[in-house]
Amino acid sequence: MAAKRAERLVNLVIALLGTRQYVTAAKIRATVPGYEPDDGTARADEAFKRMFERDKAELREMGVPLETGRTSVFDTEDGYRIARAHYELPEITLTGEEAAAVGLALRLWESAQLAGAAQSALVKLKAAGVDVDTSRAIPLRPRLDSDEPAFEPCYAAARDRRVLTFDYRRPDEDAPARRRVQPWGVVAWHGRWYLGGLDLDRQAPRVFRLSRVVGTPRATGPAAAFEPPGDVDLAAMVAGQFRGEEQLVVVRARPGTAIGLRRHAVPLGPAEDGDDRLELRTTEPMRLAGEIASYGADVVVEAPAAVRAAVVERLTRLAAMAPGGTA
């Protein structure tokens, strides 16, 4: 389902739950965001009718008890509402760990495609008296984006415990190499998805960035063919990949900007264009790249090239995710 349609359906459900009276199609059109506005033309009216009919059918297919009727004998046209008694969930009781899992799920699905639905779910749970902890400290900020086609087959193979075969291109290799892996799981780290598992050809644990997978991974063999180690920590595996020797990163920052970055930087003096040159030391260059990217055009990386490329990549991806944005 398209993001705009999903958001419109959520808005429609909220609007119809918020009243005990039947709401006419004309009022829905005027109050629910996402519908074709009334500009007095027959084209706009027809577009709204088609959209509204599809939405009603979609809600009913999902089991939403959408009722049609009239509030008063004086009403001249039918209206719509959702029967709260038939729609609302019974009392929900979650353990502390279950509530924390819900909070993590909301953070996982905070992409633009599902942010509205996730927020709606959070509101419903809180209204039911469930304390959902969305702030519990975890070392991940996952975001499921549509530009990771390898996510679904990798996740499915890890869930089913099936061997996974795929072509993988490393930054220092001209051509992709075939990999055979026992997938232990998929994890997000600083805005990127990674597969962790046992590389069968190297007989050692390895981490693979999903954006470097070429083509569609293929699961082979029977399900439940292996068991991951009981003490495996995928987040630690990914983090360990980026921890190494200390690196020097040189950036240029516009005067008066990037205050947080300056707190742990060494000033190198002004650049020719008037920007401030700063030197930073880090053992986690990709984490630093994410921080630098958060300052947008105010900070530019001079060196090393790998960190500069990582910042450009993050900014390009964020620009493409913005409404109307393109990479």
XYZ file of C-alpha atoms in Angstrom:
327
model
C 0.000 0.000 0.000
C 1.279 3.433 -0.948
C 2.363 5.703 1.906
C -0.147 8.456 1.080
C -3.024 5.987 0.921
C -2.037 4.351 4.208
C -1.892 7.753 5.894
C -5.269 8.725 4.438
C -6.887 5.505 5.692
C -5.491 6.076 9.183
C -6.849 9.631 9.125
C -10.236 8.365 7.971
C -10.425 5.789 10.767
C -9.506 8.384 13.391
C -12.114 10.792 12.058
C -14.909 8.209 12.049
C -13.986 6.951 15.508
C -14.142 10.477 16.877
C -17.901 10.868 16.400
C -21.029 8.943 17.284
C -22.980 10.551 14.453
C -22.923 9.521 10.823
C -20.527 11.703 8.820
C -21.422 12.501 5.222
C -19.012 11.987 2.352
C -18.908 15.740 1.762
C -17.792 16.403 5.339
C -15.224 13.610 5.164
C -13.849 15.171 2.006
C -13.528 18.541 3.715
C -12.002 17.344 7.007
C -9.897 14.249 6.284
C -6.452 15.054 4.773
C -5.556 13.266 1.563
C -8.741 13.523 -0.459
C -9.199 15.438 -3.690
C -10.226 18.993 -2.693
C -13.544 20.394 -3.844
C -12.707 22.922 -6.545
C -16.151 22.866 -8.122
C -15.151 20.736 -11.113
C -16.696 17.453 -12.180
C -13.226 15.932 -12.513
C -12.419 16.580 -8.845
C -15.804 15.184 -7.741
C -15.297 12.005 -9.737
C -11.759 11.568 -8.412
C -12.983 11.898 -4.827
C -15.823 9.417 -5.343
C -13.493 6.792 -6.791
C -10.941 7.302 -4.005
C -13.564 7.183 -1.254
C -15.185 4.027 -2.642
C -11.811 2.281 -2.724
C -11.062 3.381 0.831
C -14.400 2.109 2.146
C -13.832 -1.251 0.489
C -10.282 -1.414 1.867
C -11.418 -0.710 5.436
C -14.120 -3.356 5.272
C -11.657 -5.904 3.869
C -9.396 -5.186 6.845
C -12.275 -5.893 9.218
C -13.056 -2.306 10.208
C -16.806 -2.177 11.120
C -17.772 0.729 8.839
C -21.474 1.514 9.207
C -23.723 3.432 6.810
C -26.799 5.302 8.011
C -28.418 8.597 8.948
C -28.283 10.330 12.299
C -31.671 12.013 11.940
C -34.818 11.557 9.882
C -34.134 15.030 8.543
C -30.834 13.993 6.948
C -30.960 13.922 3.163
C -28.016 11.615 2.509
C -26.258 8.682 4.110
C -23.238 9.085 6.327
C -20.556 6.831 7.783
C -19.155 5.943 11.180
C -17.184 3.185 12.873
C -18.891 1.265 15.644
C -16.495 1.719 18.551
C -17.899 -1.243 20.488
C -17.075 -3.555 17.575
C -13.732 -1.963 16.731
C -11.959 -1.255 19.991
C -9.669 -3.842 21.509
C -10.421 -5.423 24.851
C -8.278 -4.471 27.817
C -4.604 -5.013 26.972
C -2.150 -6.284 29.549
C 1.532 -6.450 28.659
C 4.522 -7.429 30.733
C 7.401 -4.988 31.021
C 9.394 -6.881 28.398
C 6.412 -7.040 26.029
C 5.853 -3.301 26.369
C 9.532 -2.676 25.652
C 9.247 -4.866 22.542
C 6.316 -2.761 21.336
C 8.366 0.365 21.894
C 11.225 -1.085 19.848
C 8.812 -2.052 17.068
C 7.524 1.510 16.892
C 11.092 2.744 16.536
C 11.792 0.104 13.889
C 8.850 1.183 11.746
C 9.363 4.927 11.999
C 9.962 5.190 8.267
C 7.964 7.704 6.278
C 5.830 4.879 4.918
C 4.617 3.703 8.312
C 5.115 6.607 10.691
C 1.402 7.532 10.744
C 0.240 4.002 11.409
C 2.869 3.468 14.113
C 1.913 6.696 15.862
C -1.766 5.720 15.703
C -0.952 2.366 17.296
C 1.012 4.102 20.036
C -1.898 6.429 20.797
C -4.331 3.503 21.015
C -2.074 1.561 23.380
C -1.573 4.556 25.653
C -5.303 5.204 25.641
C -5.786 1.624 26.805
C -3.489 2.285 29.760
C -0.457 0.453 28.396
C 2.862 2.092 29.291
C 4.879 1.691 26.076
C 8.531 2.523 26.606
C 9.847 4.050 23.360
C 12.905 5.576 25.000
C 14.602 2.526 26.523
C 18.269 2.708 25.632
C 19.269 0.295 22.880
C 22.300 0.557 20.586
C 20.170 0.760 17.427
C 18.198 3.325 15.492
C 16.651 1.069 12.859
C 14.805 2.410 9.855
C 13.291 0.165 7.228
C 13.618 1.861 3.856
C 12.395 0.673 0.488
C 15.894 0.943 -1.026
C 17.059 -2.297 0.625
C 15.685 -5.060 -1.659
C 17.883 -7.651 0.069
C 16.171 -7.101 3.433
C 13.182 -9.383 2.950
C 15.021 -12.516 1.673
C 17.774 -12.099 4.280
C 15.294 -11.651 7.102
C 13.242 -14.647 5.936
C 16.314 -16.885 5.689
C 17.456 -15.913 9.197
C 13.963 -16.513 10.570
C 13.678 -19.931 8.909
C 17.311 -20.910 9.630
C 18.118 -21.616 5.993
C 21.501 -21.222 4.287
C 21.694 -18.040 2.221
C 23.626 -17.580 -1.023
C 24.268 -14.169 -2.554
C 26.766 -12.064 -4.484
C 28.504 -9.397 -2.414
C 30.580 -6.468 -3.616
C 33.157 -5.038 -1.214
C 34.346 -1.440 -1.701
C 37.871 -2.648 -2.507
C 36.778 -5.281 -5.042
C 36.025 -4.751 -8.730
C 33.581 -7.638 -9.035
C 31.140 -9.219 -6.560
C 32.045 -12.514 -4.917
C 29.674 -15.371 -4.132
C 28.997 -15.876 -0.406
C 27.361 -18.796 1.416
C 26.171 -17.846 4.889
C 24.267 -19.255 7.813
C 22.266 -16.092 8.579
C 21.905 -15.384 12.295
C 19.877 -12.218 11.906
C 19.475 -8.782 10.380
C 20.284 -5.677 12.397
C 20.373 -1.919 11.795
C 23.335 0.252 12.667
C 23.423 4.017 12.096
C 20.804 3.977 9.367
C 22.082 0.903 7.493
C 20.968 -2.710 7.546
C 23.445 -5.544 8.076
C 23.311 -9.325 7.932
C 25.309 -11.208 10.533
C 26.108 -14.890 10.301
C 28.611 -17.663 9.731
C 30.463 -17.445 6.414
C 30.578 -21.105 5.405
C 33.515 -20.710 3.006
C 35.656 -18.883 5.560
C 34.240 -20.731 8.569
C 34.119 -17.504 10.559
C 31.470 -14.996 11.674
C 31.025 -12.164 9.202
C 28.912 -9.029 8.757
C 27.489 -7.955 5.380
C 25.937 -4.599 4.544
C 22.703 -5.215 2.669
C 23.219 -2.309 0.283
C 26.304 -4.118 -1.069
C 24.415 -7.291 -1.901
C 24.117 -7.683 -5.678
C 20.891 -9.182 -6.968
C 18.429 -11.163 -4.877
C 19.779 -13.476 -2.140
C 18.588 -17.064 -2.443
C 17.789 -19.384 0.466
C 18.774 -23.016 -0.063
C 18.349 -26.255 1.817
C 15.839 -27.195 4.489
C 14.525 -24.975 7.250
C 15.995 -25.266 10.762
C 19.310 -26.372 9.237
C 21.371 -24.653 11.947
C 21.136 -22.800 15.234
C 22.876 -19.471 15.892
C 25.158 -19.335 18.930
C 23.188 -18.693 22.074
C 25.333 -15.726 23.076
C 25.487 -14.024 19.654
C 25.173 -10.222 19.760
C 24.557 -8.923 16.242
C 24.784 -5.272 17.282
C 28.199 -5.903 18.825
C 29.332 -7.716 15.670
C 28.447 -4.723 13.504
C 29.902 -2.208 15.944
C 33.125 -4.202 16.105
C 33.491 -3.916 12.354
C 33.823 -0.142 12.623
C 36.044 0.005 15.688
C 39.713 0.070 14.875
C 42.697 2.321 15.014
C 42.137 5.984 15.660
C 41.610 8.044 12.513
C 41.995 11.748 11.819
C 39.103 13.488 10.062
C 39.446 17.058 8.781
C 36.333 19.096 8.116
C 35.342 22.640 7.216
C 32.488 24.243 9.165
C 30.709 27.513 8.566
C 31.410 30.059 11.330
C 28.922 29.852 14.161
C 27.639 26.394 13.205
C 28.241 22.780 14.328
C 28.669 23.712 17.978
C 28.381 20.105 19.126
C 31.045 18.992 16.679
C 33.424 21.737 17.784
C 33.336 20.516 21.395
C 35.563 17.567 20.569
C 37.503 19.096 17.657
C 40.900 20.796 17.385
C 40.781 24.124 15.473
C 43.147 24.254 12.494
C 42.486 27.873 11.567
C 40.405 29.441 8.812
C 40.108 28.033 5.294
C 40.460 30.149 2.152
C 36.694 30.489 1.814
C 36.335 31.753 5.402
C 35.118 28.470 6.899
C 36.743 27.038 10.027
C 38.956 23.984 9.550
C 38.620 21.397 12.331
C 40.423 18.165 13.147
C 38.568 15.277 14.772
C 39.859 11.941 16.074
C 37.679 8.847 16.039
C 37.800 5.062 16.194
C 34.330 4.844 14.666
C 34.442 6.808 11.403
C 30.987 5.719 10.257
C 29.415 6.936 13.481
C 31.197 10.256 13.012
C 29.976 10.403 9.401
C 26.418 10.157 10.665
C 27.017 13.001 13.101
C 28.592 15.179 10.420
C 25.700 14.499 8.033
C 23.269 15.821 10.647
C 24.737 19.309 10.116
C 23.846 19.280 6.430
C 25.566 21.868 4.247
C 27.197 23.583 7.239
C 29.991 20.996 7.427
C 32.101 19.541 4.601
C 34.622 16.713 5.020
C 38.059 17.362 3.526
C 39.631 14.015 4.433
C 39.687 11.067 4.466
C 37.807 10.252 1.267
C 35.938 7.299 2.837
C 34.326 9.489 5.497
C 33.504 12.165 2.928
C 31.831 9.533 0.713
C 29.855 8.178 3.687
C 28.545 11.669 4.520
C 27.567 12.328 0.894
C 25.815 8.962 0.754
C 23.760 9.708 3.878
C 22.769 13.178 2.679
C 21.794 11.829 -0.743
C 19.640 9.142 0.829
C 17.930 11.620 3.148
C 17.261 13.979 0.236
C 15.636 11.146 -1.700
C 13.395 10.291 1.276
C 12.105 13.860 1.595
C 8.690 14.631 0.026
C 9.284 15.237 -3.665
C 13.001 14.591 -3.223
C 15.241 12.784 -5.676
C 18.673 11.285 -5.178
